Coordinates of C-alpha atoms and ligand atoms in Angstrom, one line a residue:
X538 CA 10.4 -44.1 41.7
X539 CA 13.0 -42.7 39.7
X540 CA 15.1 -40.7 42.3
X541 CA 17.3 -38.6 40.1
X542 CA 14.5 -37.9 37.6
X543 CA 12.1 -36.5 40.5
X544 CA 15.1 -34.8 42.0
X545 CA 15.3 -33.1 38.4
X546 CA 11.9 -31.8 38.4
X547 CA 11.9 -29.9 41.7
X548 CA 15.0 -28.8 40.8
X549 CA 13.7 -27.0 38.1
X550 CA 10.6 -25.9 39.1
X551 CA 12.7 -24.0 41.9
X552 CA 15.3 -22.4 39.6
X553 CA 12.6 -21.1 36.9
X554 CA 9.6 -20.5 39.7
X555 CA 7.1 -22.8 37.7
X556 CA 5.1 -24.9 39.5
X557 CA 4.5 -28.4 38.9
X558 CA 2.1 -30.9 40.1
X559 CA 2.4 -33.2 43.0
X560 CA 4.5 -35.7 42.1
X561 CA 2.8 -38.7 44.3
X562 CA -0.5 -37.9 42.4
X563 CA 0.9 -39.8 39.8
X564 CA 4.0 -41.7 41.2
X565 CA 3.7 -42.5 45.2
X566 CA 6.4 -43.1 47.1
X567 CA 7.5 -43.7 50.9
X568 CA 9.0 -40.7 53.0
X569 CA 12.5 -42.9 52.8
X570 CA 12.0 -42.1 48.7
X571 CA 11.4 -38.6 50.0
X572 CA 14.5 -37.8 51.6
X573 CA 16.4 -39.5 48.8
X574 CA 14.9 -37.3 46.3
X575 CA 15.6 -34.1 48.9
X576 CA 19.5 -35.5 48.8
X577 CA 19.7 -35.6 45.4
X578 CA 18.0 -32.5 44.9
X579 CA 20.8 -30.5 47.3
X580 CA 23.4 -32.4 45.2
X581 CA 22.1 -31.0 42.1
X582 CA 22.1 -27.4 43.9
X583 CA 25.8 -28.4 45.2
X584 CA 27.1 -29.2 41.5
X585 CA 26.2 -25.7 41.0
X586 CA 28.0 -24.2 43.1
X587 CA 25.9 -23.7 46.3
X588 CA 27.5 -24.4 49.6
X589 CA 25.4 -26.2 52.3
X590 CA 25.1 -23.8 56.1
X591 CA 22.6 -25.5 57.6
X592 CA 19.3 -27.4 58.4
X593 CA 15.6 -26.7 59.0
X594 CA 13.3 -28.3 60.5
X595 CA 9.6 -28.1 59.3
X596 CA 6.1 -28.3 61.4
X597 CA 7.5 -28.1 64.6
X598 CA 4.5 -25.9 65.9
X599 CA 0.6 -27.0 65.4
X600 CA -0.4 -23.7 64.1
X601 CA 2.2 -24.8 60.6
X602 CA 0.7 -28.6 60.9
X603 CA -2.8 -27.2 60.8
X604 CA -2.0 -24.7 58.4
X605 CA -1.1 -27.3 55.8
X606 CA -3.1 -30.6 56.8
X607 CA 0.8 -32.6 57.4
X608 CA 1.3 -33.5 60.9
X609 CA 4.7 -34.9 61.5
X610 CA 8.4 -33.2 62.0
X611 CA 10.4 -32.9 58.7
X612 CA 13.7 -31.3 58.1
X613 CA 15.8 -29.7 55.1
X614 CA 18.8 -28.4 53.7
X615 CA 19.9 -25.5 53.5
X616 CA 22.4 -23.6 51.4
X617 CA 24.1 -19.8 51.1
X618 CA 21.8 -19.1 47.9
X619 CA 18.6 -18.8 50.0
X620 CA 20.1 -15.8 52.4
X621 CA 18.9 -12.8 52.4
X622 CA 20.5 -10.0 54.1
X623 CA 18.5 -8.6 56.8
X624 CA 17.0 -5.7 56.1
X625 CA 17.2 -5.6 52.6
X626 CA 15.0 -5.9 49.5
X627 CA 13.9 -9.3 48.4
X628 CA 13.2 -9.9 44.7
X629 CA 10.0 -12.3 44.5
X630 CA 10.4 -12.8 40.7
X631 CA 12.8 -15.8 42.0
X632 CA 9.3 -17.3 43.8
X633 CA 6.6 -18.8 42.8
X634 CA 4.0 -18.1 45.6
X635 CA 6.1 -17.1 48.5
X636 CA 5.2 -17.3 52.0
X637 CA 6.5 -16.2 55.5
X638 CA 7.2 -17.5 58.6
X639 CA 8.6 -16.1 61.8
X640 CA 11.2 -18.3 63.6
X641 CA 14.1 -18.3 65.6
X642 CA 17.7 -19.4 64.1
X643 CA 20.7 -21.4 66.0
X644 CA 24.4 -21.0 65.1
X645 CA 26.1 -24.1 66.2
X646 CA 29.5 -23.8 68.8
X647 CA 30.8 -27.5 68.6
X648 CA 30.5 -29.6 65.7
X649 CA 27.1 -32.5 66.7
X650 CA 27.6 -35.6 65.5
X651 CA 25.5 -37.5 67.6
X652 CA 21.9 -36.9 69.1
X653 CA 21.8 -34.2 72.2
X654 CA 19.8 -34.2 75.1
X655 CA 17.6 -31.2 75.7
X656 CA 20.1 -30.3 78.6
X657 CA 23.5 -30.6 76.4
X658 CA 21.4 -28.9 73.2
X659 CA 22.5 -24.9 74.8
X660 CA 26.1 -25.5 75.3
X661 CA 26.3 -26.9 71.5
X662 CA 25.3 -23.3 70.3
X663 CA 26.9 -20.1 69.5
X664 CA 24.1 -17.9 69.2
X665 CA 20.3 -17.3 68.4
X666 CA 18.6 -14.5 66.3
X667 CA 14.9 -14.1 65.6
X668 CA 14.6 -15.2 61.7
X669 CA 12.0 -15.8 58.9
X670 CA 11.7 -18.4 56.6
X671 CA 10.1 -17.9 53.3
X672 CA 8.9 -20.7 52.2
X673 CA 7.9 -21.6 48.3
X674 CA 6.4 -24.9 47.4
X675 CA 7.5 -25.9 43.9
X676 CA 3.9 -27.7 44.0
X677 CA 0.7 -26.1 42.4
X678 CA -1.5 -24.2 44.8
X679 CA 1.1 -25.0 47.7
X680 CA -0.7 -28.6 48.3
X681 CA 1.3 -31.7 49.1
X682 CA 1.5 -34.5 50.6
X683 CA 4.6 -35.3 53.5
X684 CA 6.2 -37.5 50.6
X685 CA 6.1 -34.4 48.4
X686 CA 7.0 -32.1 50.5
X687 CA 9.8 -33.8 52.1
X688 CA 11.1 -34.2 48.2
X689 CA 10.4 -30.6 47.6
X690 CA 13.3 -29.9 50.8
X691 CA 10.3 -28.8 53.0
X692 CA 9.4 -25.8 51.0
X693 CA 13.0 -23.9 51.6
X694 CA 13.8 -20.7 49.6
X695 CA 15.0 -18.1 51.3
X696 CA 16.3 -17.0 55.2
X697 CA 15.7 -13.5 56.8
X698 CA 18.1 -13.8 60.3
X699 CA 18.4 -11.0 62.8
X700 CA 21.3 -9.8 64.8
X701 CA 22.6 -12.7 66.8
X702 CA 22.5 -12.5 70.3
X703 CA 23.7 -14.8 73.2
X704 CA 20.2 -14.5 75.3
X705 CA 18.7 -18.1 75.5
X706 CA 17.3 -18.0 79.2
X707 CA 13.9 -15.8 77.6
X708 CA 13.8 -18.2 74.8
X709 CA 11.1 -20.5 76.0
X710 CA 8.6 -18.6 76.0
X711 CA 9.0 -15.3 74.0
X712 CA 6.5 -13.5 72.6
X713 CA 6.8 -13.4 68.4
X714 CA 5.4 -10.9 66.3
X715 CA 5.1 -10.8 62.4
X716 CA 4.0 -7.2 61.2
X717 CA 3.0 -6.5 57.2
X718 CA 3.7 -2.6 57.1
X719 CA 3.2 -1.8 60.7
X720 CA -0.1 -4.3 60.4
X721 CA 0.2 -7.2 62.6
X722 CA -0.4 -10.6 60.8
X723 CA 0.8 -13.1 63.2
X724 CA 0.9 -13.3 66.7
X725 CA 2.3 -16.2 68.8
X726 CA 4.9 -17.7 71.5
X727 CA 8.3 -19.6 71.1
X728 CA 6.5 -22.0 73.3
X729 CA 4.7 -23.0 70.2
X730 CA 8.0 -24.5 68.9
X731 CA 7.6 -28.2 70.0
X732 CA 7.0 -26.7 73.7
X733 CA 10.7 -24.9 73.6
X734 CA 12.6 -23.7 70.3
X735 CA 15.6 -25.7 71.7
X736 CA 14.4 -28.7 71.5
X737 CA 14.5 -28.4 67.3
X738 CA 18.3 -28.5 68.6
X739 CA 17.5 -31.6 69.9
X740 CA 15.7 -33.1 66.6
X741 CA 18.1 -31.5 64.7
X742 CA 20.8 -33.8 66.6
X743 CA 18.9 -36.8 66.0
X744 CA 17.5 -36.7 62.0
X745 CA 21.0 -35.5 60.9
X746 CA 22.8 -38.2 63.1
X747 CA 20.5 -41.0 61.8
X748 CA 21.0 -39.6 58.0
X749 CA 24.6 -39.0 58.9
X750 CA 24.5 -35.5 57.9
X751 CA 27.5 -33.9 59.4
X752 CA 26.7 -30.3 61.5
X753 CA 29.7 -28.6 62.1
X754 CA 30.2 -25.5 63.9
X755 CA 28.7 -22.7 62.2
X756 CA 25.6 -25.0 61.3
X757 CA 22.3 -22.8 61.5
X758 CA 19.6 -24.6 62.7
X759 CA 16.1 -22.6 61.6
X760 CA 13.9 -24.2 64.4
X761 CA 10.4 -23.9 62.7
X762 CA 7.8 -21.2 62.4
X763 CA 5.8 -19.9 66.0
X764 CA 2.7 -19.2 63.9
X765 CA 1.5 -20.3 60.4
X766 CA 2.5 -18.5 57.0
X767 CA 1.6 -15.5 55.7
X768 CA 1.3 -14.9 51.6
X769 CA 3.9 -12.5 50.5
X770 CA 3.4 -9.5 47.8
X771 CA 5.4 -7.1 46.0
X772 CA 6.0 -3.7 48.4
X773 CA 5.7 -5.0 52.0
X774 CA 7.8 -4.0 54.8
X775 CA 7.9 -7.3 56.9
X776 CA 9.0 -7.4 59.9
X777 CA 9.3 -10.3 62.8
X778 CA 10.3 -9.7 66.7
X779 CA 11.1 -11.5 69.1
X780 CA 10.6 -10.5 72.7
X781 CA 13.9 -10.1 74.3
X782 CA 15.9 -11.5 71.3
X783 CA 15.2 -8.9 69.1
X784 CA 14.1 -8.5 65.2
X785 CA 14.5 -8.9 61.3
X786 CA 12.7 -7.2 58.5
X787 CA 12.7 -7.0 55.1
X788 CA 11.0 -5.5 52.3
X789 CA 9.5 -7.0 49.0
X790 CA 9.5 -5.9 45.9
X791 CA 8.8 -7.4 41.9
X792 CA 12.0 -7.0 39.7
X793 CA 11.9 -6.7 36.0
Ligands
LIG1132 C1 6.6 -26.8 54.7 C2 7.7 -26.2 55.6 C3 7.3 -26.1 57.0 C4 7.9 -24.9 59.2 O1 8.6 -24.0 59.7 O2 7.1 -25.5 59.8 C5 8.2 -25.2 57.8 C6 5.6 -25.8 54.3 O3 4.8 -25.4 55.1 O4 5.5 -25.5 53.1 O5 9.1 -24.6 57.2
LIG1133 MG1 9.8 -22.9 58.4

């Protein structure tokens, strides 16, 4: 496998929204290749001028794992070009076939650099706002493999995060919403999130000790999507809640 060269391709097919095909359909390679590509892939985004904020960690719930046929916890980078303010338009044209995902983000108190327990995980964090993901798989028809999704940084593209608020005690088990224009597309519970969203603080702690990725303070951590993903089209008014955390919306529209 030819790290820098596969690095290259999702690279691209991110930056000019063209799809490509799975790369272990013709190339396979272990999930250790995977995060190598993913690395080199941020370094390429890096060069570029991007500044790393934070992690993500991928199929934390079943609803995602069944959604997509993959059934173990991944994580990715994530950088300042993928925010999007809340409340504002979001240009598709950047996407190939975008999808979203409600979730709940962590802003990091204390720098981690080593793996939490699930009673230390609270006191490491700042804050917590209801969030979507969308999510963009540079892969044709949004098929992959873990390899190929893990090289692909777990689908990242872009971050929708709510007003931050200080309120973790509900957090457990919080009822999330995802409305399309007032419709509502996906129902579910924080509970869905590995049993308790803070125990993606937890993982979080561990994957980037063991990669020694550094998180320090002011690291979001996007803890994984309550419910699976919902296609996204030009001229929605989306909208995610939270029950007692709060909410983040969004429109979408096609530019020129
Ligand atoms: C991979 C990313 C999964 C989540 O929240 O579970 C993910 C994908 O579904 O394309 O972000
Ligand atoms: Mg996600």
């Amino acid at each position: 496998m030819n790290i820098a060269d596969a690095a290259r391709r999702v690279d691209d097919a991110a930056r000019n929204a063209m799809s490509i095909e799975q790369i272990s359909l013709t190339q396979p390679f272990s999930v250790r290749e995977a995060y190598e590509i993913q690395r080199a892939s941020i370094e390429r985004r890096r060069a570029r001028g991007e500044n790393l904020i934070g992690i993500k960690l991928g199929f934390t719930s079943r609803a995602k794992m069944i959604q997509m046929g993959v059934d173990s916890l991944i994580w990715g980078l994530l950088t300042d070009a993928m925010l999007e303010e809340d409340g504002a338009p979001v240009d598709l044209k950047r996407f190939i076939h975008p999808r979203v995902e409600p979730e709940v983000c962590f802003l990091t108190r204390r720098d981690i650099d080593r793996p939490l327990t699930a009673l230390e995980a609270s006191s490491y964090l700042e804050a917590v706002a209801p969030a979507m993901e969308i999510i963009d798989s540079r892969y044709e028809a949004f098929r992959f493999s873990l390899e190929d999704v893990i090289a692909d940084n777990c689908s990242s593209s872009g971050l929708v995060i709510g007003a931050w608020s200080n309120r973790f005690e509900g957090l457990r088990n919080a009822g999330v919403l995802m409305r399309f224009g007032g419709r509502n597309v996906q129902l579910g519970s924080t509970a869905a999130i590995l049993g308790n969203p803070l125990r993606s603080v937890v993982q979080a702690s561990r994957l980037a000790t063991q990669a020694e990725v550094a998180l320090p303070a002011g690291t979001l951590i996007m803890a994984g999507a309550a419910t699976a993903a919902q296609a996204l089209t030009p001229g929605l008014h989306v909208q995610c809640e939270v029950a007692g955390i709060g909410q983040a919306e969004f429109t979408t529209y096609l530019g020129a």
